[in-house]
Coordinates of C-alpha atoms in Angstrom, one line a residue:
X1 CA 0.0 0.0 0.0
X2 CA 1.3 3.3 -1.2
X3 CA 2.4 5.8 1.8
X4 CA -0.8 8.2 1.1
X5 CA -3.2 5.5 1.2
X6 CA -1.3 4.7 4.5
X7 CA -2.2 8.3 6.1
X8 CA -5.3 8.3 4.8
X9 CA -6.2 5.1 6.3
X10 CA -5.2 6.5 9.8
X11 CA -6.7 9.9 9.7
X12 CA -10.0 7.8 8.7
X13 CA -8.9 5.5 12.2
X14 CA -8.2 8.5 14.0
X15 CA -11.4 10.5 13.5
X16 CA -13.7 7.2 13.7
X17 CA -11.8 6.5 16.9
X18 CA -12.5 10.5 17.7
X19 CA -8.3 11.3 17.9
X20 CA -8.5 14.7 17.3
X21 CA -5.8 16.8 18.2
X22 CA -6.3 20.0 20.4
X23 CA -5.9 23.1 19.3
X24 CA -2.5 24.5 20.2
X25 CA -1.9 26.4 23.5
X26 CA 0.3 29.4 24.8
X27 CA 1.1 29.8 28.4
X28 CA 2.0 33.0 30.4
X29 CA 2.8 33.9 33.8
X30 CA 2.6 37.4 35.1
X31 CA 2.9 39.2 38.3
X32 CA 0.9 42.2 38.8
X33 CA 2.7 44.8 40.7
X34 CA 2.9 48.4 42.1
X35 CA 5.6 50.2 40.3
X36 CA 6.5 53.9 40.1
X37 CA 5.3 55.7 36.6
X38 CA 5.2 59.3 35.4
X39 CA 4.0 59.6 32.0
X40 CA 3.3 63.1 32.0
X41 CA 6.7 63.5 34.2
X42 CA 4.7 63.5 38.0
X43 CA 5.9 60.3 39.7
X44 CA 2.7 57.7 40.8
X45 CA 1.7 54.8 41.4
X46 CA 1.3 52.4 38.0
X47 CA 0.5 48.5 37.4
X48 CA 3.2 46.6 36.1
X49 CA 2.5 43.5 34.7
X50 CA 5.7 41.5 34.8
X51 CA 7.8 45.3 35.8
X52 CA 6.3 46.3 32.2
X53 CA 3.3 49.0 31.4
X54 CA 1.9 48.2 29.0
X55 CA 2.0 45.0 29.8
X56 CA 3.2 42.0 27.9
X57 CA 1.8 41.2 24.6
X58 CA -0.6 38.1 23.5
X59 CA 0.2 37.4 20.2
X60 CA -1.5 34.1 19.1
X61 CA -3.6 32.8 16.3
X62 CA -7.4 32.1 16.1
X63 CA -8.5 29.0 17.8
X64 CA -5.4 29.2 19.7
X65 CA -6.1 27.9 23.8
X66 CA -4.9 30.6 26.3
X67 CA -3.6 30.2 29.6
X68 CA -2.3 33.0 31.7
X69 CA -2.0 32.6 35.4
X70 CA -2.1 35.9 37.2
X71 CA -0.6 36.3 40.6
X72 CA -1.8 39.5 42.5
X73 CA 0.9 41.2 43.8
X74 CA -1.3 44.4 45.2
X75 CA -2.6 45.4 48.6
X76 CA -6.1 44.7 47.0
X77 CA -8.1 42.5 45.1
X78 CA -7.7 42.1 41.3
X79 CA -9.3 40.8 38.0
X80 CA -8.6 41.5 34.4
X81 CA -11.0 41.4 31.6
X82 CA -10.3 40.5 27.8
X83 CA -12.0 43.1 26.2
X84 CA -13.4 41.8 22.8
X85 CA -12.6 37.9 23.5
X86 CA -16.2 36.6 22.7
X87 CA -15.1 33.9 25.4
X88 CA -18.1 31.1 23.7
X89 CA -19.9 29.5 26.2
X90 CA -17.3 30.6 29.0
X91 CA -18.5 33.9 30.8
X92 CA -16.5 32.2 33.6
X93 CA -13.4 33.8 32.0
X94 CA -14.5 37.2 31.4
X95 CA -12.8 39.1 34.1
X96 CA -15.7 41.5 35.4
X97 CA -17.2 41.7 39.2
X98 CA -20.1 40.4 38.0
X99 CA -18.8 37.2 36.3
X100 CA -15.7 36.1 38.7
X101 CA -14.6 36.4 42.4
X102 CA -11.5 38.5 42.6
X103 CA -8.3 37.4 42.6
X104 CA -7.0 38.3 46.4
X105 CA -3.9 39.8 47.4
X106 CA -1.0 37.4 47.3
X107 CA -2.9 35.0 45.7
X108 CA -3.1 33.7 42.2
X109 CA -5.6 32.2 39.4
X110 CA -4.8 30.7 36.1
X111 CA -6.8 31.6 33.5
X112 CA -8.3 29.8 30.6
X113 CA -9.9 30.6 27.6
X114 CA -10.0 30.2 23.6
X115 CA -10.2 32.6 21.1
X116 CA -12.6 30.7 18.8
X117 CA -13.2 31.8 14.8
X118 CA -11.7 35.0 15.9
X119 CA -9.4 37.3 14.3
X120 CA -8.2 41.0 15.1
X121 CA -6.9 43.2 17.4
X122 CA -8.0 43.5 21.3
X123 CA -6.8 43.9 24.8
X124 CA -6.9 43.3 28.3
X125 CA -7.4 45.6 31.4
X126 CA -8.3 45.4 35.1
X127 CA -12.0 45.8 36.0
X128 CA -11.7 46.4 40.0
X129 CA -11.7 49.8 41.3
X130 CA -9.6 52.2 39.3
X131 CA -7.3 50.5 38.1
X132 CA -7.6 50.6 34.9
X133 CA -6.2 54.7 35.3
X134 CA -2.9 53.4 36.5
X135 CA -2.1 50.8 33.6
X136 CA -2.2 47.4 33.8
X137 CA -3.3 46.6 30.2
X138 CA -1.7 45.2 27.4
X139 CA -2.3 43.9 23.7
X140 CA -4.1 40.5 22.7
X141 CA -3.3 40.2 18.4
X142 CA -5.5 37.5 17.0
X143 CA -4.2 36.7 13.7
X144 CA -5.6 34.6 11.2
X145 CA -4.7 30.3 10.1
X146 CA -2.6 29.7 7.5
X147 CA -4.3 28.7 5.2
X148 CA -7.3 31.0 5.2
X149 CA -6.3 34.3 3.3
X150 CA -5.7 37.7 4.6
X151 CA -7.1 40.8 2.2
X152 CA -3.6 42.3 2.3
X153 CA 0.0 41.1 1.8
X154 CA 2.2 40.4 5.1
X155 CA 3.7 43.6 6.6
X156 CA 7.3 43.6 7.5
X157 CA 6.3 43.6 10.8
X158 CA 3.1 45.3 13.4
X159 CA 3.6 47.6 16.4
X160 CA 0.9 47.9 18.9
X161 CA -0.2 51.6 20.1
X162 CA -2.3 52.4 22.7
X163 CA -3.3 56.2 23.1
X164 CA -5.3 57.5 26.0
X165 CA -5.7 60.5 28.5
X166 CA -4.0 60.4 31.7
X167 CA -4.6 62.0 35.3
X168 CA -1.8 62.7 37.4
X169 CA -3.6 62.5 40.3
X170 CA -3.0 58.6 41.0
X171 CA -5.6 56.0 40.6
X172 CA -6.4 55.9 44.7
X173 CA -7.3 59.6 44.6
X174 CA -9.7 59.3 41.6
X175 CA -11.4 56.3 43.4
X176 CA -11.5 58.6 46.2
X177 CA -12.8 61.7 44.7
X178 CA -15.6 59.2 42.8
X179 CA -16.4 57.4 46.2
X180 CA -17.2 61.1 47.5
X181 CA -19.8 62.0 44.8
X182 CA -18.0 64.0 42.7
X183 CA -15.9 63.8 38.8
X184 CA -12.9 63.5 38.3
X185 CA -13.0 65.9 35.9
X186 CA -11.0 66.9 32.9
X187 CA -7.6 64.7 31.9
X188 CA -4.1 66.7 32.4
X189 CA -2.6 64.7 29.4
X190 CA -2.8 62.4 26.4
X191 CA 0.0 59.2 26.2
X192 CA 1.3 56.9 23.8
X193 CA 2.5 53.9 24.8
X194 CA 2.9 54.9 28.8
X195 CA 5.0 58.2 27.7
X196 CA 4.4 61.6 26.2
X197 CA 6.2 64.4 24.8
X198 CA 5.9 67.2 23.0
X199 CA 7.7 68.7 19.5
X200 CA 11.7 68.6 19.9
X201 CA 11.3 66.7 23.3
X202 CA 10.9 63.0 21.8
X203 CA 14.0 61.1 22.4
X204 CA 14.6 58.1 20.2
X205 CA 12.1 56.1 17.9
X206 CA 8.7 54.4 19.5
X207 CA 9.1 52.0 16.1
X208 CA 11.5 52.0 13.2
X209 CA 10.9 51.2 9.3
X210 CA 12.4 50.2 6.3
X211 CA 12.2 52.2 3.3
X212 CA 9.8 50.3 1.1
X213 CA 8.0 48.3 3.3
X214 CA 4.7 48.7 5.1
X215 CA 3.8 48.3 8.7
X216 CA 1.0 46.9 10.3
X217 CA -0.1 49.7 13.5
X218 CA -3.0 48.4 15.9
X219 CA -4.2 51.4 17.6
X220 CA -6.5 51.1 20.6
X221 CA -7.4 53.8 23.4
X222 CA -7.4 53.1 26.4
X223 CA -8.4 56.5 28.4
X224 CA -11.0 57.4 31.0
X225 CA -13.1 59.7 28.6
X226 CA -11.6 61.4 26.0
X227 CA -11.7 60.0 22.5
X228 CA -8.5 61.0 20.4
X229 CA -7.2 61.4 16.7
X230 CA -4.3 59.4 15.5
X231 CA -2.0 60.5 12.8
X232 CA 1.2 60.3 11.0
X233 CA 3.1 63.4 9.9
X234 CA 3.6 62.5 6.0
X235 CA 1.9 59.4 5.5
X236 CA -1.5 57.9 5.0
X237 CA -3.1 55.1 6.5
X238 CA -5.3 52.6 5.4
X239 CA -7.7 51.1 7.1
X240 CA -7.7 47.5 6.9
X241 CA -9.7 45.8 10.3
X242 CA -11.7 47.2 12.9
X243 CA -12.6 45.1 16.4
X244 CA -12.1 41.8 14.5
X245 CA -13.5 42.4 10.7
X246 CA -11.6 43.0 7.7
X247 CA -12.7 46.4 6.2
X248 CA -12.8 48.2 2.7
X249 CA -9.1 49.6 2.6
X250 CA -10.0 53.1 2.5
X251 CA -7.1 55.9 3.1
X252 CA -6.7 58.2 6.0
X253 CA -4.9 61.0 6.8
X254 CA -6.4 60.7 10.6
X255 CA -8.7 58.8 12.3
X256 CA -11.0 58.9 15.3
X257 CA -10.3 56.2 17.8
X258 CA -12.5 56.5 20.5
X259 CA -12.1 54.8 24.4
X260 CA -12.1 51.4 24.2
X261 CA -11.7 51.3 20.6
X262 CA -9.2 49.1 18.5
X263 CA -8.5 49.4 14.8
X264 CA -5.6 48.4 12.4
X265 CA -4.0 50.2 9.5
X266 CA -1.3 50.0 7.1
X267 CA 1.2 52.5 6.9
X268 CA 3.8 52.3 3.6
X269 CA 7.6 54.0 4.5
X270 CA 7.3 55.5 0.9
X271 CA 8.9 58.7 2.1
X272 CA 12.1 60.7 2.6
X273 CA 13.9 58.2 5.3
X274 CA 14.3 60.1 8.4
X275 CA 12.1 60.7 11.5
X276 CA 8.5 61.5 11.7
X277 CA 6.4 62.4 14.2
X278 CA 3.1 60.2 15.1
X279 CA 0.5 62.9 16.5
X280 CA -2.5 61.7 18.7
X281 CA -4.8 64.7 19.9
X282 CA -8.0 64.5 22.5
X283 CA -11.3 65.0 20.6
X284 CA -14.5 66.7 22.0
X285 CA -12.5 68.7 25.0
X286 CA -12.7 72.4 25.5
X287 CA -8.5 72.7 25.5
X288 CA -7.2 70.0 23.1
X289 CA -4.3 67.9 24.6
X290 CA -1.4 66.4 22.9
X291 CA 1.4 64.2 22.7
X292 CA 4.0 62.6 19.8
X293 CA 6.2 60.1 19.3
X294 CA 9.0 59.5 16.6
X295 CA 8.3 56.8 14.1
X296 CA 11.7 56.2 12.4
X297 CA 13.4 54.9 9.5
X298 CA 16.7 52.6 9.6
X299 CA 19.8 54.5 8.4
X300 CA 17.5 57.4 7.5
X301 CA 18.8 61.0 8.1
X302 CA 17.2 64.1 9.7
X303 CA 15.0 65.3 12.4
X304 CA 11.1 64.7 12.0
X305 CA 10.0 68.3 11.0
X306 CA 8.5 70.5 14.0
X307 CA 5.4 71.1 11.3
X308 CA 2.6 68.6 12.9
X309 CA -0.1 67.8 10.7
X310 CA -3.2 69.5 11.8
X311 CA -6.3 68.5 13.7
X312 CA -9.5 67.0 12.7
X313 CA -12.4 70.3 13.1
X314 CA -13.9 70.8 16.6
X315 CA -17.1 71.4 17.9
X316 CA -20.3 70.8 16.3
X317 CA -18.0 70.7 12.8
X318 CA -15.7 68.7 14.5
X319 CA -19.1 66.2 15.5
X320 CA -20.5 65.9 12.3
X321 CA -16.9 65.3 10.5
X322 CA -16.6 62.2 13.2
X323 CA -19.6 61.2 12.2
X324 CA -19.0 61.0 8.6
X325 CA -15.9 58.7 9.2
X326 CA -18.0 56.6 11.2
X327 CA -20.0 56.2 8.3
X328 CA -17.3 55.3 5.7
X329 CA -16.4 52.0 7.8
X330 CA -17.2 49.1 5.7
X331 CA -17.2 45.3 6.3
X332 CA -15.0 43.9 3.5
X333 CA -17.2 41.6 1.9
X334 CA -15.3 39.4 -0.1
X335 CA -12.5 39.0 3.1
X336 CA -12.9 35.3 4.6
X337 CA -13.3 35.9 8.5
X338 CA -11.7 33.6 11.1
X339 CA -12.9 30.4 9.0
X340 CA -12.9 30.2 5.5
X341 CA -16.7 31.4 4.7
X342 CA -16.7 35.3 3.5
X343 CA -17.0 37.6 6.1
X344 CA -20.5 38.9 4.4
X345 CA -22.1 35.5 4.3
X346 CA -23.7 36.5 7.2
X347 CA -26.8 38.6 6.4
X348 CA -27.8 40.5 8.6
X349 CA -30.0 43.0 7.5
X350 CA -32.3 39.9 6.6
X351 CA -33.2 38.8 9.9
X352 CA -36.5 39.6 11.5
X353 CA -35.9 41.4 14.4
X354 CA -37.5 40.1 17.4
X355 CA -36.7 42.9 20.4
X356 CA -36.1 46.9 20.5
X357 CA -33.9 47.5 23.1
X358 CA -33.6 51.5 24.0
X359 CA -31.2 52.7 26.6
X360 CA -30.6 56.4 27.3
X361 CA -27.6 57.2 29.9
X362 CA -28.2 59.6 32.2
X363 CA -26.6 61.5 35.6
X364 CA -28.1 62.2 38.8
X365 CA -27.6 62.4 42.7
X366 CA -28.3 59.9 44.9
X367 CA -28.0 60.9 48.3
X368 CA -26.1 64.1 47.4
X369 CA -23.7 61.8 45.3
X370 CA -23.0 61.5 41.9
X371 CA -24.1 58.1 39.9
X372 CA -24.5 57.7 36.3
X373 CA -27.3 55.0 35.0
X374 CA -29.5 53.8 32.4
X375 CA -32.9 53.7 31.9
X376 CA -33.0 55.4 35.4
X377 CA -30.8 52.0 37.2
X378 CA -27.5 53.1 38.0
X379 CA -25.4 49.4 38.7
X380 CA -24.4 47.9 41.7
X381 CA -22.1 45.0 41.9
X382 CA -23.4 42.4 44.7
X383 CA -21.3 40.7 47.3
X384 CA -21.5 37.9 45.1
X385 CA -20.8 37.5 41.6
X386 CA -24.0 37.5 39.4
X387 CA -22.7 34.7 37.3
X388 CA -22.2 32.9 40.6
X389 CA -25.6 33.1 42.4
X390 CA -27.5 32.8 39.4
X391 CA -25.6 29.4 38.6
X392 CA -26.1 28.4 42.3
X393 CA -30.0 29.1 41.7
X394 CA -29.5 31.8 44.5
X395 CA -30.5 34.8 42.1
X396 CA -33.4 36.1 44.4
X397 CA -30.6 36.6 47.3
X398 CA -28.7 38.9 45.1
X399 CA -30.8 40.3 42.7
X400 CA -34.1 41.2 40.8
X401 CA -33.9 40.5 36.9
X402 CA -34.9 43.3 34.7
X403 CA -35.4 46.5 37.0
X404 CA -34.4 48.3 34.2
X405 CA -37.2 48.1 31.1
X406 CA -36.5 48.3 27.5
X407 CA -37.2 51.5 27.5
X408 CA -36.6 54.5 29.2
X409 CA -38.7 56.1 32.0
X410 CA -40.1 59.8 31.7
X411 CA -37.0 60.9 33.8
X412 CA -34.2 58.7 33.8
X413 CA -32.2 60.8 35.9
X414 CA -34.2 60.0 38.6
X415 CA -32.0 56.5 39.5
X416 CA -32.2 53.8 41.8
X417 CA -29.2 52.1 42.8
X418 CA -29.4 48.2 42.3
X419 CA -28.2 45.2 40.6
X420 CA -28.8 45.7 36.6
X421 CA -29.0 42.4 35.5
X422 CA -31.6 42.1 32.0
X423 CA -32.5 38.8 30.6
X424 CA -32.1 37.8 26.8
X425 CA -33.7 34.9 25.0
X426 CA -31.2 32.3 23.8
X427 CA -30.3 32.9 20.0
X428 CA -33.1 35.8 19.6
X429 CA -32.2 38.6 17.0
X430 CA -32.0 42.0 19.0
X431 CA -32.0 45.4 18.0
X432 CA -30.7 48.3 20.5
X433 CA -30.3 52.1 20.6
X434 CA -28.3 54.0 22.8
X435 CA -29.9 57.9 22.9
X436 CA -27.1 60.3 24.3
X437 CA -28.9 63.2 25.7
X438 CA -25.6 64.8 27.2
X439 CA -23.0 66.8 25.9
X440 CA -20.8 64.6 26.5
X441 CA -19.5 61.5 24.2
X442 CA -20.1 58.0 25.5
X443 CA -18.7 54.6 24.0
X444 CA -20.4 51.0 25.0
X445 CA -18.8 47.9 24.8
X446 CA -20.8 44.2 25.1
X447 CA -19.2 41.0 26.4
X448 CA -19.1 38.1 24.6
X449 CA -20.1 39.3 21.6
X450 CA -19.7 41.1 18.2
X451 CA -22.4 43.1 17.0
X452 CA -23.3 45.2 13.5
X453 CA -22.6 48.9 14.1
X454 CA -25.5 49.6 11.7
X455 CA -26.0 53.3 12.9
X456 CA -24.9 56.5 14.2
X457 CA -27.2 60.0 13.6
X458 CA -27.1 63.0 15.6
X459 CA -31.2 63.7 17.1
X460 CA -33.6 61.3 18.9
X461 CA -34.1 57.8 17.6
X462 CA -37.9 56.8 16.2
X463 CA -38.6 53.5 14.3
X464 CA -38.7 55.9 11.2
X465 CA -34.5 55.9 11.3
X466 CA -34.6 52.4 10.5
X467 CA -34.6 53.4 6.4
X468 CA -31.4 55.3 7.5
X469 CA -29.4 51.6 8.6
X470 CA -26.9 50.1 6.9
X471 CA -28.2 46.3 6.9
X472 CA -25.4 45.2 4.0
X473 CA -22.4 46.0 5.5
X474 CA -21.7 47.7 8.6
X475 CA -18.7 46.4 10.6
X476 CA -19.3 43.7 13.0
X477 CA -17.5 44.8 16.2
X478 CA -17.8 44.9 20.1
X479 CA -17.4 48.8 20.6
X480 CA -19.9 51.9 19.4
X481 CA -19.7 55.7 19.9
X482 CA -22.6 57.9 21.0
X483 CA -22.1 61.2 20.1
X484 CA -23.4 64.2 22.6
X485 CA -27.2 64.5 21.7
X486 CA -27.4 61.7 19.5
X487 CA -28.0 58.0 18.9
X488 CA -26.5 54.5 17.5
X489 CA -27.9 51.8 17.1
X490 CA -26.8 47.9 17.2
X491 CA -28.1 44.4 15.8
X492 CA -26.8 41.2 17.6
X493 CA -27.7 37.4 17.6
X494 CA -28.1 36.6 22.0
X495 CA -26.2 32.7 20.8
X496 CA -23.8 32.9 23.9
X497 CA -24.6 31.6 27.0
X498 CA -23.4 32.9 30.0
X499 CA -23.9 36.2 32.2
X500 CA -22.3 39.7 29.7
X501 CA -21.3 43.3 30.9
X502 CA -22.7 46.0 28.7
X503 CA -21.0 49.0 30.2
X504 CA -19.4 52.5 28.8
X505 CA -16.0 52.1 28.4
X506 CA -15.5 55.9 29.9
X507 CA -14.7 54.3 33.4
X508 CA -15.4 56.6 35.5
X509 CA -18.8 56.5 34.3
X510 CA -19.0 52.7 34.5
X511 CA -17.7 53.0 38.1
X512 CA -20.7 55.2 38.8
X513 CA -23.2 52.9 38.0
X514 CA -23.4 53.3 33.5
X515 CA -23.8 49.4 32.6
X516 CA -25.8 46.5 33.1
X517 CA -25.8 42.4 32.9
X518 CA -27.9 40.5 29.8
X519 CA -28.0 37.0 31.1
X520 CA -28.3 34.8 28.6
X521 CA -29.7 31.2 30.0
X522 CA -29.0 27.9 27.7
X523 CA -33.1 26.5 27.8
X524 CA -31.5 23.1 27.6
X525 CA -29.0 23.6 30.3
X526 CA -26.7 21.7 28.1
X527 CA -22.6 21.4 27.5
X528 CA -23.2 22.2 23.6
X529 CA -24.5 25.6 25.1
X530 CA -22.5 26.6 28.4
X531 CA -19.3 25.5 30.2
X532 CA -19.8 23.7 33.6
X533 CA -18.0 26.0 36.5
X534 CA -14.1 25.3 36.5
X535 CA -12.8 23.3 38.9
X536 CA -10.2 26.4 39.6
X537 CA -13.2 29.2 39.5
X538 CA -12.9 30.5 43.4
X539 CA -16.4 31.0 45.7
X540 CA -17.3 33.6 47.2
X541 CA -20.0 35.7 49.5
X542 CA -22.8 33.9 49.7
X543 CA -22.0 30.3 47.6
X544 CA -19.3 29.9 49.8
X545 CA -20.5 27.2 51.7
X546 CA -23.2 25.8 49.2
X547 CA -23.5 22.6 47.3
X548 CA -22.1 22.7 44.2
X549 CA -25.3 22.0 41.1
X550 CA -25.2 19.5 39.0
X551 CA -22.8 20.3 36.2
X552 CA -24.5 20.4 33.1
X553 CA -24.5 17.2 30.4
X554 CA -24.0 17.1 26.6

């Protein structure tokens, strides 16, 4: 028999036997730490994740298994949350209070997850108290198999950027000023990387080039509030994936990346070689704020010139030219996705919609203190997590589902503090529309999930604006802007089971009480739908000391 009859035999043994291998797995260990930064040149107190901020990078490939155990090396508990990680059937592993027990001081968890037909560019970042202001995130690249094809040619190489405000205040004070009912008010910087500078003050190349060949830069912000412009003094990008989908390679000059956001482009060193400057810029603040880094070419010659390239417009100009870019996005219909099928096989815009969803954000007081809400509940976490009692059938100890209804009261200022905690039918087709009656931005990000970004118009929203969608190919993606008086509006599939933070990613905000829960319950209670409870997961509050439920059975 010939030697490919041989293997073919065996794989034809192996699968009838069921030997199939695993997917493969990468392993990391990091310490989380206190460690002394000044980005904007005030000495305070940072998170290190292995002495590094940002932290390490998770560079892996879709289906790839991750395992990272985390040892907490602070004075107080500790979780992180991979933001954009759909996490399928394993809300066990997403990192928020309302999903996991944290990790304690001096203790450690391990843990584990796989990014399943998922490509693109995310990142992780604590969730407990306000952290998240003193560091502790880093990149996660998902890149795609072998053999299914990329709608653009290899890039010499990719750098990951991360842009966001900064307070110098320390991350203990703002928790502080928060606790005591009031903002923490405007940013005193904008940061690249963990550094800023200004025109002449740049010392040595973030990233270097080659003439001729083109990079690969992920951008995501990671601020408190502000949402900022990127841009590169002499060249163009173009736009090649948002949040996980391949998009129509239109060129930039600058773009809008707003908190919590993630986007990729592809920058060609087509230029004199010497040093240019890359430019990010608040957006939406009274006094815009600043900083540059020096992008570099190898062997080139020359300063980067001290002429920036200038800002997007501002104001209501500044709103509607935002908007516009928002607008140009476009899924890349003929770009496979994580498997093989084309990215716009999915449609969409042809699926009945079976819920309206409206959320408006508002501020109030609440016994003389500031909270933020929607729909007029302003969140809570409980002692317990909510993944946890609701598993342990204990939900009525902890919390009431859906306080908050699908649409807003007469006065949603008016807010009661509580548990927000909505259920969602298994595998319905939802719509939902955030209204931004504020003059203030807002982003949302939803767990577990990708959605279609199918609009974003300045006004109120009425079933009328449905003509105005995109239902053909708006980007599927786990982050959307509301601009100040305005609306978006989102389509999703509810197909993952497990317990899902929808919050705004301006964290100050979320803090206050701006985000919710969907629980989404398997109606079998079935293995092909949810993860049993790892053997690792920790117990707390009040499961403590309760019997564990069955686990659930194929």
């Amino acid at each position: 028999m010939g030697s490919g009859k041989v293997t073919i035999v065996a794989l034809l043994l192996c699968l009838s036997l069921g030997v199939i291998a695993e997917d493969p797995y990468l392993y990391y260990n990091w310490e989380v730490t206190y460690g002394t930064v000044a980005p904007l040149g005030v000495p305070q107190q940072g998170i290190l994740i292995n002495g590094q901020f940002p932290g390490p990078r998770i560079n892996c490939t879709s289906n790839n298994n991750i395992v990272v155990n985390v040892w907490n090396k602070l004075d107080e508990p500790f979780l992180f949350t991979w933001n954009g990680v759909q996490h399928r059937k394993n809300s066990w592993q997403d990192g928020t209070p309302g999903t996991m027990c944290p990790i304690m001081p001096g203790k450690n968890f391990t843990y584990r997850f796989q990014v399943k037909d998922q490509i693109g560019s995310y990142y992780y970042f604590p969730t407990t108290a306000l952290h998240r202001a003193a560091g502790g995130y880093g990149a996660i690249n998902v890149h795609s198999r072998a053999l299914i094809p990329v709608p653009f040619d290899n890039p010499a190489d990719e750098y990951n950027v991360f842009v966001s405000d900064w307070y110098n205040k320390g991350h203990m004070t703002l928790k502080k000023i928060l606790d005591g009912g009031r903002t923490i008010g405007r940013p005193d910087g904008i940061i690249i990387n963990g550094k800023s500078a200004k025109v002449g003050e740049a010392k040595g190349p973030l990233f270097t080039m080659v003439a001729g060949k083109t990079y690969r830069y992920r951008f995501c912000n990671l601020g408190m509030r502000s949402s900022i412009n990127v841009r590169f003094q002499g060249h163009p990008m173009k736009l090649v994936e948002i949040e996980g989908s391949h998009t129509v390679q239109n060129i930039y000059d600058s773009l809008d990346v707003h908190v919590g956001q993630c986007l990729s482009v592809l920058v060609t060193a087509d230029q004199e070689p010497k040093d240019y400057y890359l430019v990010a810029s608040s957006r939406f603040l009274k006094q815009e704020l600043s900083s540059v880094a020096i992008i570099g070419y190898i062997d080139g010659k020359g300063p980067a010139s001290p002429k920036l390239p200038a800002s997007p417009p501002v104001n209501t100009e500044g709103i509607a030219w935002s908007m516009n870019q928002f607008r140009s996005f476009r899924w890349n219909l003929t770009a496979s996705a994580a498997r093989p099928n084309p990215q716009g096989s999915y449609h969409y815009g042809q699926i009945n919609i079976t819920r309206t969803i409206k959320i408006v954000n508002s501020k109030g007081q609440v016994g003389g203190k500031l909270r933020y809400g929607l729909n007029g509940i302003s969140h809570t976490d409980s002692e317990t997590p909510l993944k946890l009692v609701e598993y342990f059938g204990a939900s009525d100890k902890a919390f009431k589902y859906d306080l908050m209804a699908d649409e807003a009261p007469a006065d949603p200022s008016k807010l009661t503090i509580a548990a927000n905690v909505k259920n969602a039918t298994y595998r319905n087709f939802v719509e939902i529309i955030f209204e931004n009656h504020e003059k203030t931005i807002r982003t949302y990000h939803l767990d577990g999930y990708s959605f279609f970004a199918v609009a974003v118009e300045p006004g109120k929203w009425t079933p009328e604006k449905r003509k105005n969608y995109n239902l053909v190919d708006a980007t599927s993606r786990n982050n959307i802007q509301v601009y100040p008086n305005s609306w978006a509006a989102i389509m999703l599939t509810f197909d993952n089971a497990g317990m899902w933070n929808l919050r705004s990613e301006m964290w100050e905000k979320t803090y206050l009480g701006e985000q919710l829960y969907f629980s989404v319950l398997s109606p079998s209670g079935s293995l092909r739908d949810e993860y049993n409870l790892p053997d690792n997961h920790p117990l707390c509050g009040i499961v403590q000391n309760m019997p564990l439920p069955a686990p659930y059975k194929a």
